[in-house]
JSON list of C-alpha atoms in Angstrom, two decimals:
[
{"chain": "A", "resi": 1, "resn": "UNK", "atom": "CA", "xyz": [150.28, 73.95, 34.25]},
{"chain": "A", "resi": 2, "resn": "UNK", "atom": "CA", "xyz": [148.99, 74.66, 37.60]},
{"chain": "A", "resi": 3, "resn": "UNK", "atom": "CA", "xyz": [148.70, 77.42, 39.66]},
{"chain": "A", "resi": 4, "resn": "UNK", "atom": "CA", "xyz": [151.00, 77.88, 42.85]},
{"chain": "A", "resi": 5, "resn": "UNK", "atom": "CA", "xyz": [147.73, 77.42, 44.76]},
{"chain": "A", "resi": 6, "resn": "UNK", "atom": "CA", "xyz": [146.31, 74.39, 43.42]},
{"chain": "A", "resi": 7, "resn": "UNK", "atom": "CA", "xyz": [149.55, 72.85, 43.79]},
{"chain": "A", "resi": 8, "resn": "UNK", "atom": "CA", "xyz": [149.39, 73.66, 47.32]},
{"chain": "A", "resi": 9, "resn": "UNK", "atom": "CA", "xyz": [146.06, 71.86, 47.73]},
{"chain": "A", "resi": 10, "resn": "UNK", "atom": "CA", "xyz": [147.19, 68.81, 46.12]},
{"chain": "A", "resi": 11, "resn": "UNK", "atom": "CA", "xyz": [149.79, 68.45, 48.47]},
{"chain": "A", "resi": 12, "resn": "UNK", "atom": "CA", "xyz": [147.57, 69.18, 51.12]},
{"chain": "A", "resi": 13, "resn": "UNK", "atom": "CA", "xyz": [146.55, 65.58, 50.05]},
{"chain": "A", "resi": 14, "resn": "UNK", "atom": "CA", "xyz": [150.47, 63.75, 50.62]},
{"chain": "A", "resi": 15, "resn": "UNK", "atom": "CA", "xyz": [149.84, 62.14, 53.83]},
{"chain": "A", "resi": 16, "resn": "UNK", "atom": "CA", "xyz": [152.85, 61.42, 55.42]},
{"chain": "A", "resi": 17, "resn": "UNK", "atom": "CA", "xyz": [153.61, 57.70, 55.05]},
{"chain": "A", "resi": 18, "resn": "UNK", "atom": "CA", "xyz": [154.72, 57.01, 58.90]},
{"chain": "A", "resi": 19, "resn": "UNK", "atom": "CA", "xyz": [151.74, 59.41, 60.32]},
{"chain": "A", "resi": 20, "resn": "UNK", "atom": "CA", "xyz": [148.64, 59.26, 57.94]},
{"chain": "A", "resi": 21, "resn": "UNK", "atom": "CA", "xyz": [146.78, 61.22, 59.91]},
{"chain": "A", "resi": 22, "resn": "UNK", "atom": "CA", "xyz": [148.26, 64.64, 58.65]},
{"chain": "A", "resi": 23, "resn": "UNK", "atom": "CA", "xyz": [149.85, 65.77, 55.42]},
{"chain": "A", "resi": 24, "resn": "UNK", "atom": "CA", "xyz": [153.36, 66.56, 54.99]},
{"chain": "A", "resi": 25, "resn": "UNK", "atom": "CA", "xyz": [152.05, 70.11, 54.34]},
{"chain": "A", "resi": 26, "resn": "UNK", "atom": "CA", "xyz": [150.59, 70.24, 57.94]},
{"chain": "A", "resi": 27, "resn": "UNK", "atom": "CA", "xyz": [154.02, 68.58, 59.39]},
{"chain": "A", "resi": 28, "resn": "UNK", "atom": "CA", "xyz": [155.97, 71.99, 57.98]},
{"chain": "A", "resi": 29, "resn": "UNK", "atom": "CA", "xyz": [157.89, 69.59, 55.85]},
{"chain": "A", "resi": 30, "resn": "UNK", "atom": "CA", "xyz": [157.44, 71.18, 52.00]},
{"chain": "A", "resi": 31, "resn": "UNK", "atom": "CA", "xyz": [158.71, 74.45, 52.41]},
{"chain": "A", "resi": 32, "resn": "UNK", "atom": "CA", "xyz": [158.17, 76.09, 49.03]},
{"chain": "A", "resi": 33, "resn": "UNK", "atom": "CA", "xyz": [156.32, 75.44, 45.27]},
{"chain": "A", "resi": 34, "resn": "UNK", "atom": "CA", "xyz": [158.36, 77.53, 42.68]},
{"chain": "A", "resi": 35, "resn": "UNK", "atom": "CA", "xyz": [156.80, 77.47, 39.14]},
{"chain": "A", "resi": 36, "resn": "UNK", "atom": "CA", "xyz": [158.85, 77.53, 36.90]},
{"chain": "A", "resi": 37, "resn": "UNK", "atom": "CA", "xyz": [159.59, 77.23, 32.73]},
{"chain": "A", "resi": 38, "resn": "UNK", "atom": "CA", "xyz": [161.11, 73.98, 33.26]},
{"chain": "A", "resi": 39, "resn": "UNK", "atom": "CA", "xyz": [157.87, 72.63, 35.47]},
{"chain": "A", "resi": 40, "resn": "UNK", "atom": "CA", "xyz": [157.29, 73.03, 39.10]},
{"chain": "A", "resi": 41, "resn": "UNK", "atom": "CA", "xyz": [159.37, 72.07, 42.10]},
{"chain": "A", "resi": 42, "resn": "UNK", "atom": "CA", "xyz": [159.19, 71.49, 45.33]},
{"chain": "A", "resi": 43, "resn": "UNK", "atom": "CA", "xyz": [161.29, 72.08, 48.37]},
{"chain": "A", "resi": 44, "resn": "UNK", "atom": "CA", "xyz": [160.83, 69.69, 51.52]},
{"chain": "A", "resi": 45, "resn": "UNK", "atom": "CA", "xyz": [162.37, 69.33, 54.76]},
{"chain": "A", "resi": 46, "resn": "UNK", "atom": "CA", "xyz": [162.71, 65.79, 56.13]},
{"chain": "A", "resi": 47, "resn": "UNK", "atom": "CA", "xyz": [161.80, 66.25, 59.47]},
{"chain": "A", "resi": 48, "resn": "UNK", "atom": "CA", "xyz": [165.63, 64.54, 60.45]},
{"chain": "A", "resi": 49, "resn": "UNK", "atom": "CA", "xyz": [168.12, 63.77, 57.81]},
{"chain": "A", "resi": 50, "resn": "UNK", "atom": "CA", "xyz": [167.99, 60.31, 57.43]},
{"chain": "A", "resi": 51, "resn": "UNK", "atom": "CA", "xyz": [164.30, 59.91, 57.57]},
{"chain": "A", "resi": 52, "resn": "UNK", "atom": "CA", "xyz": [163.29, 57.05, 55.92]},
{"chain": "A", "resi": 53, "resn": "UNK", "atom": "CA", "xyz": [160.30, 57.76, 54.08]},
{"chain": "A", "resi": 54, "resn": "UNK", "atom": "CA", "xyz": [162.11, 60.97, 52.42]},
{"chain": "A", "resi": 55, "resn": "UNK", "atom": "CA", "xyz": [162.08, 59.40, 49.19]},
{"chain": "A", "resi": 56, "resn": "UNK", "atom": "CA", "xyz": [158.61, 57.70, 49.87]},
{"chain": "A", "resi": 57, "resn": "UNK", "atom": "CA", "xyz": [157.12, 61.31, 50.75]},
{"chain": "A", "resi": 58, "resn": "UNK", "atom": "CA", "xyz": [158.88, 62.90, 47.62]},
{"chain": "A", "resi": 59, "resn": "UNK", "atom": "CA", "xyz": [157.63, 60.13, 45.31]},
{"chain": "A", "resi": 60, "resn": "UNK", "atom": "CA", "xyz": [154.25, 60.83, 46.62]},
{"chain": "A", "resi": 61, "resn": "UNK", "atom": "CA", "xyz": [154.50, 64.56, 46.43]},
{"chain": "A", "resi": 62, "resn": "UNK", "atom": "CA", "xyz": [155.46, 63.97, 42.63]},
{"chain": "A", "resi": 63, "resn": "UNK", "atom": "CA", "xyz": [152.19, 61.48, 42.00]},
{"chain": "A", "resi": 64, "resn": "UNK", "atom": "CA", "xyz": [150.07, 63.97, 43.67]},
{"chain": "A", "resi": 65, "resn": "UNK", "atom": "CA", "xyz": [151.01, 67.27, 41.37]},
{"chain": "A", "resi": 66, "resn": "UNK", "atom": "CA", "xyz": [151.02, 65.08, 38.29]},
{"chain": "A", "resi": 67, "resn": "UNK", "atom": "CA", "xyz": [147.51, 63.61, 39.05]},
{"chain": "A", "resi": 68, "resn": "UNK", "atom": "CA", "xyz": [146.39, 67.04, 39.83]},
{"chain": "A", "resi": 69, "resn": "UNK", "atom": "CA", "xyz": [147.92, 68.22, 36.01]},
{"chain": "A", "resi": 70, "resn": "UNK", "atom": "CA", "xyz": [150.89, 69.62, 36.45]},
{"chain": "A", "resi": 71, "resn": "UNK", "atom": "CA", "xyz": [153.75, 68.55, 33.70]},
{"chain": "A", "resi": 72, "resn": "UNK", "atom": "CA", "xyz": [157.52, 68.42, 35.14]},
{"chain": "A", "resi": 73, "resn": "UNK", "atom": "CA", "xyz": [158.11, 68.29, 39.09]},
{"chain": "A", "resi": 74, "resn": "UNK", "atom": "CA", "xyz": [160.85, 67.90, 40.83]},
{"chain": "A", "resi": 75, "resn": "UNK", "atom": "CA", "xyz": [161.48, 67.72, 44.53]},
{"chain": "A", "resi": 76, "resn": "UNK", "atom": "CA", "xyz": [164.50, 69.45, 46.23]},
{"chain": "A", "resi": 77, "resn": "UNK", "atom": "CA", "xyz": [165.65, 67.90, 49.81]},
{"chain": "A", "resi": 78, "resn": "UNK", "atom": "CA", "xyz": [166.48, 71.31, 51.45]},
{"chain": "A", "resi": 79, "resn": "UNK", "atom": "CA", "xyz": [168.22, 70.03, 55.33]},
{"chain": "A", "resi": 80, "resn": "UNK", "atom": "CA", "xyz": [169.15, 73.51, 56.28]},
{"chain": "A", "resi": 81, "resn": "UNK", "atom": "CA", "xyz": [167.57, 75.47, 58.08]},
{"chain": "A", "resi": 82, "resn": "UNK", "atom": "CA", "xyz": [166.56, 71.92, 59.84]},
{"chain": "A", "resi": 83, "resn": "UNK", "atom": "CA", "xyz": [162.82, 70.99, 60.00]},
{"chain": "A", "resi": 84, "resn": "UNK", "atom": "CA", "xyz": [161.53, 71.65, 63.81]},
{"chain": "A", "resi": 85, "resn": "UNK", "atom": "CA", "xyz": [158.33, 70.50, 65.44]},
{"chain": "A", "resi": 86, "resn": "UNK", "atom": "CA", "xyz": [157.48, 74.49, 65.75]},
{"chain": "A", "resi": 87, "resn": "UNK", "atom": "CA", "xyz": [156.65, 74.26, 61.69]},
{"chain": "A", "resi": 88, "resn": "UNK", "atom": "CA", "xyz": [154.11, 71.82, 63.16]},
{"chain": "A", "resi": 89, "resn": "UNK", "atom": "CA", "xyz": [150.24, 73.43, 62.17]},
{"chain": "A", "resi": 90, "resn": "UNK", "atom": "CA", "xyz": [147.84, 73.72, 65.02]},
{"chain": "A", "resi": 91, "resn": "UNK", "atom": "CA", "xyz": [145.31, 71.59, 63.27]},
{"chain": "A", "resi": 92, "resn": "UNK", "atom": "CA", "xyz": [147.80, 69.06, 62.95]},
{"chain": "A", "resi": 93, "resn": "UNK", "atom": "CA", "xyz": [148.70, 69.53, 66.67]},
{"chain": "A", "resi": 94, "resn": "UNK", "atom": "CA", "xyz": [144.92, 68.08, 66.81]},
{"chain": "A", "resi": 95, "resn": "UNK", "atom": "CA", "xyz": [144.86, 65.47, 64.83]},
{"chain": "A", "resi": 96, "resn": "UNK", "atom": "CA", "xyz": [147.83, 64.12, 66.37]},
{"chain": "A", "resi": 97, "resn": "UNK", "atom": "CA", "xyz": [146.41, 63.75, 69.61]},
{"chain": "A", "resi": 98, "resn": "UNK", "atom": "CA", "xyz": [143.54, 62.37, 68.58]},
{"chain": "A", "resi": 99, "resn": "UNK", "atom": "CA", "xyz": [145.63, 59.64, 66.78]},
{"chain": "A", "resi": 100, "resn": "UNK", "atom": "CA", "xyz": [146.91, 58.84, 70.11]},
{"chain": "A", "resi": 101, "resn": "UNK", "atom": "CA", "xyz": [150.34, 60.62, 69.49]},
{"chain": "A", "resi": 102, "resn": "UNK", "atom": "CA", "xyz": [151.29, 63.87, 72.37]},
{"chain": "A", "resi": 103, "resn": "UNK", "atom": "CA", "xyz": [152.12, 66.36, 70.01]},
{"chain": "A", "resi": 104, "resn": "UNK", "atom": "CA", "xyz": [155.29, 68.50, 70.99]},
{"chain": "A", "resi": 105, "resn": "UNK", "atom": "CA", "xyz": [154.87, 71.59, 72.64]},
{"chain": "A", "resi": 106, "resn": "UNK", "atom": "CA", "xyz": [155.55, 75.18, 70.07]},
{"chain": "A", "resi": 107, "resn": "UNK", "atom": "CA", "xyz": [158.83, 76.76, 71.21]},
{"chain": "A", "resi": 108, "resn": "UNK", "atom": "CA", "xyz": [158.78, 80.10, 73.55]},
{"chain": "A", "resi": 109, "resn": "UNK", "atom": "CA", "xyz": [157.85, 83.23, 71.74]},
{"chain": "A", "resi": 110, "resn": "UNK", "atom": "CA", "xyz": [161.20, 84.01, 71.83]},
{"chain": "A", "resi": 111, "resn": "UNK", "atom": "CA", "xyz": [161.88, 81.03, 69.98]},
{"chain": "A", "resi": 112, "resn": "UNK", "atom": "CA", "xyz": [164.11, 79.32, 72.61]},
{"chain": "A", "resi": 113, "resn": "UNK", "atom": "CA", "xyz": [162.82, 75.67, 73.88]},
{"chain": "A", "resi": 114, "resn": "UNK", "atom": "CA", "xyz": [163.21, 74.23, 77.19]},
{"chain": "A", "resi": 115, "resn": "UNK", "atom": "CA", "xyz": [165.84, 71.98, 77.49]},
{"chain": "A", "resi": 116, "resn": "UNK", "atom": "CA", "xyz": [164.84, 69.21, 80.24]},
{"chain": "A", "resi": 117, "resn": "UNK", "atom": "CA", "xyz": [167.28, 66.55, 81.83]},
{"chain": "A", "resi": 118, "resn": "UNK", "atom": "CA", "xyz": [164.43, 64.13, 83.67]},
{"chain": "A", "resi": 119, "resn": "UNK", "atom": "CA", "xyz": [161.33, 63.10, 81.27]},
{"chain": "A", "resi": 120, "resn": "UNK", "atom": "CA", "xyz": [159.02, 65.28, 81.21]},
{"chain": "A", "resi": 121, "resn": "UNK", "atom": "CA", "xyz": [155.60, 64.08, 82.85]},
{"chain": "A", "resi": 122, "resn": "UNK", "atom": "CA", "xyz": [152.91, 64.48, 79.10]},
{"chain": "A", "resi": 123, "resn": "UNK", "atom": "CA", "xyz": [148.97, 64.09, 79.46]},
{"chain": "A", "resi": 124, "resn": "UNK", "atom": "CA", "xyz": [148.01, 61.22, 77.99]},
{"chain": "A", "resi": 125, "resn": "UNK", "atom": "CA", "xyz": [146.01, 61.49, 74.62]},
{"chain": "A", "resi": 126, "resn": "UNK", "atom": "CA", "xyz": [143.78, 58.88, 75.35]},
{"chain": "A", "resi": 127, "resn": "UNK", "atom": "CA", "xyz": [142.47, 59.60, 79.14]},
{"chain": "A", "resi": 128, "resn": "UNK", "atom": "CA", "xyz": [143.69, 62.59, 79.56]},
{"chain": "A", "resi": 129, "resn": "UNK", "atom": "CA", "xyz": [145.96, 61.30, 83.01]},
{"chain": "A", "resi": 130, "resn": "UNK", "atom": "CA", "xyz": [149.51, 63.21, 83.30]},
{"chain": "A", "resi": 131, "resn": "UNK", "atom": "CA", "xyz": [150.35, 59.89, 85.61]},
{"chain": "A", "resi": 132, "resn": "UNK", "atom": "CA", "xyz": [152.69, 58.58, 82.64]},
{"chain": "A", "resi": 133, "resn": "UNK", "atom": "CA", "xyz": [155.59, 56.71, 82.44]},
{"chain": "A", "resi": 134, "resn": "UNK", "atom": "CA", "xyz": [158.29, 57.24, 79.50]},
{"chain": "A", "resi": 135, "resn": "UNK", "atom": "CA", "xyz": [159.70, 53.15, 78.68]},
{"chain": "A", "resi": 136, "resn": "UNK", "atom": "CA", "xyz": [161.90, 54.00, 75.65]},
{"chain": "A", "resi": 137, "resn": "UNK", "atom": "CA", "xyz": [163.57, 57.29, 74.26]},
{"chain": "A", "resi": 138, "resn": "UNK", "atom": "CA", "xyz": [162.73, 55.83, 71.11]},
{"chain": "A", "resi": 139, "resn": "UNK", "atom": "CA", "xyz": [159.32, 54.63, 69.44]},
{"chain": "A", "resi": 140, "resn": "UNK", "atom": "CA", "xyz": [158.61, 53.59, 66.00]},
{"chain": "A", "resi": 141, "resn": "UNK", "atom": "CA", "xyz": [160.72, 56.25, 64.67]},
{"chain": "A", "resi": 142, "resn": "UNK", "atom": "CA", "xyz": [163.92, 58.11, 66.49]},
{"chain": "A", "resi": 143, "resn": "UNK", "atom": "CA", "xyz": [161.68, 61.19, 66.32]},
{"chain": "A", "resi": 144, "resn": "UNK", "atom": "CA", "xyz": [159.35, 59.67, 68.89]},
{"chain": "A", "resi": 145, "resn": "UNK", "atom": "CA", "xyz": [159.39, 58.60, 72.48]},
{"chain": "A", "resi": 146, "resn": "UNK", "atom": "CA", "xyz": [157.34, 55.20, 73.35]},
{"chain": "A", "resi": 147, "resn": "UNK", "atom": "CA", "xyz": [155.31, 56.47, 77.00]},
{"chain": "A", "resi": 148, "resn": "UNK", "atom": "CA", "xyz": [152.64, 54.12, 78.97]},
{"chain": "A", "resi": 149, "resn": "UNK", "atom": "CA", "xyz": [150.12, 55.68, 81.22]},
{"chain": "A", "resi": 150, "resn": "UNK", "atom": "CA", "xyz": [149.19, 54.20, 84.48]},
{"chain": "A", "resi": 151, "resn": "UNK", "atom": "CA", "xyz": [145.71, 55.19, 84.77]},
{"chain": "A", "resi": 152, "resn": "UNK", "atom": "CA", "xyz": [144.31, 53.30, 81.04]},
{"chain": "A", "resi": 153, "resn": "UNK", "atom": "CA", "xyz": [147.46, 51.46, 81.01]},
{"chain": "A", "resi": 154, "resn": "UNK", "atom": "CA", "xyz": [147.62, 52.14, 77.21]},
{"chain": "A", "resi": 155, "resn": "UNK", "atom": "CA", "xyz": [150.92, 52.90, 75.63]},
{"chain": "A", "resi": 156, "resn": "UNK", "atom": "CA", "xyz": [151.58, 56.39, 73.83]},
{"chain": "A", "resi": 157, "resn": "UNK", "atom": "CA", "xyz": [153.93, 58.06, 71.43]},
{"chain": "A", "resi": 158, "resn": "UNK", "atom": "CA", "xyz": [155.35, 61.62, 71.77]},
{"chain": "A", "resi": 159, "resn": "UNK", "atom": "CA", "xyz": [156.73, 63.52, 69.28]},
{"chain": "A", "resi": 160, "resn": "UNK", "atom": "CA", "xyz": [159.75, 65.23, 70.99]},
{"chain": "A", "resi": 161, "resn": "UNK", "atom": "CA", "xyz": [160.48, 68.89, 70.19]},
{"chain": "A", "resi": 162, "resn": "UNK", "atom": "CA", "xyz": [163.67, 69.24, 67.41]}
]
């Protein structure tokens, strides 16, 4: 049986399947590891609720404890509270970028976000330009927005706030 904190460092090896660049621990989306008689499990919050690699991710979550020793897991799907981009880590933040993905901005300190009604103008992660151009609401996944900048003229996602 593992410990709570070596299952926690297994997971920190599930990379999530659309963004392999950071693990769904990083993205905020497993929320709790309860050990208990009956084996461990495992609480995760898709980051929307009809992500498409939520069974993927849970799958690998369950490979990843069992390689690691542990004996039963399960994995609970947990939608409320919903998962927002403030459960984001700041290393992951990083590693976004560096991917070539704007990473949303955290919430206010008083938790409240800015709600904006023209597209917000976003630095681009390869040049470093703000002269950017959004061209869809919608990039590989709906959690993204497809931007171009005009300076490198490469294209960009941006993972808007939830």
């Amino acid at each position: 049986m593992l410990t709570e904190a070596q299952a926690w460092q297994a997971l920190d090896t599930v990379e999530d399947p659309e963004i392999p660049v950071v693990s769904v621990t990083e993205l905020g989306i497993v929320r709790e590891v309860i050990l208990g008689q009956d084996g461990l499990r495992v609480v995760v919050t898709p980051t929307y609720s009809g992500c498409p690699a939520t069974e993927m991710i849970a799958e690998s979550i369950v490979d990843a404890l069992k390689a690691a020793g542990a004996g039963k897991v399960s994995v609970e799907t947990r939608l409320a509270p919903p998962w927002s981009t403030d459960w984001i880590a700041e290393g992951a933040r990083k590693k976004l970028r560096a991917y070539g993905i704007v990473p949303p901005q955290p919430a206010l300190p008083d938790g409240a976000q800015v709600v904006r009604f023209m597209s917000r103008k976003l630095a681009c992660p390869r040049c470093g330009s703000s002269h950017t151009t959004r061209l869809s609401e919608f990039g590989a996944t709906a959690c993204k927005s497809l931007y171009r900048c005009e300076d490198c003229r490469e294209p960009f996602e941006y993972f808007k706030p939830i």
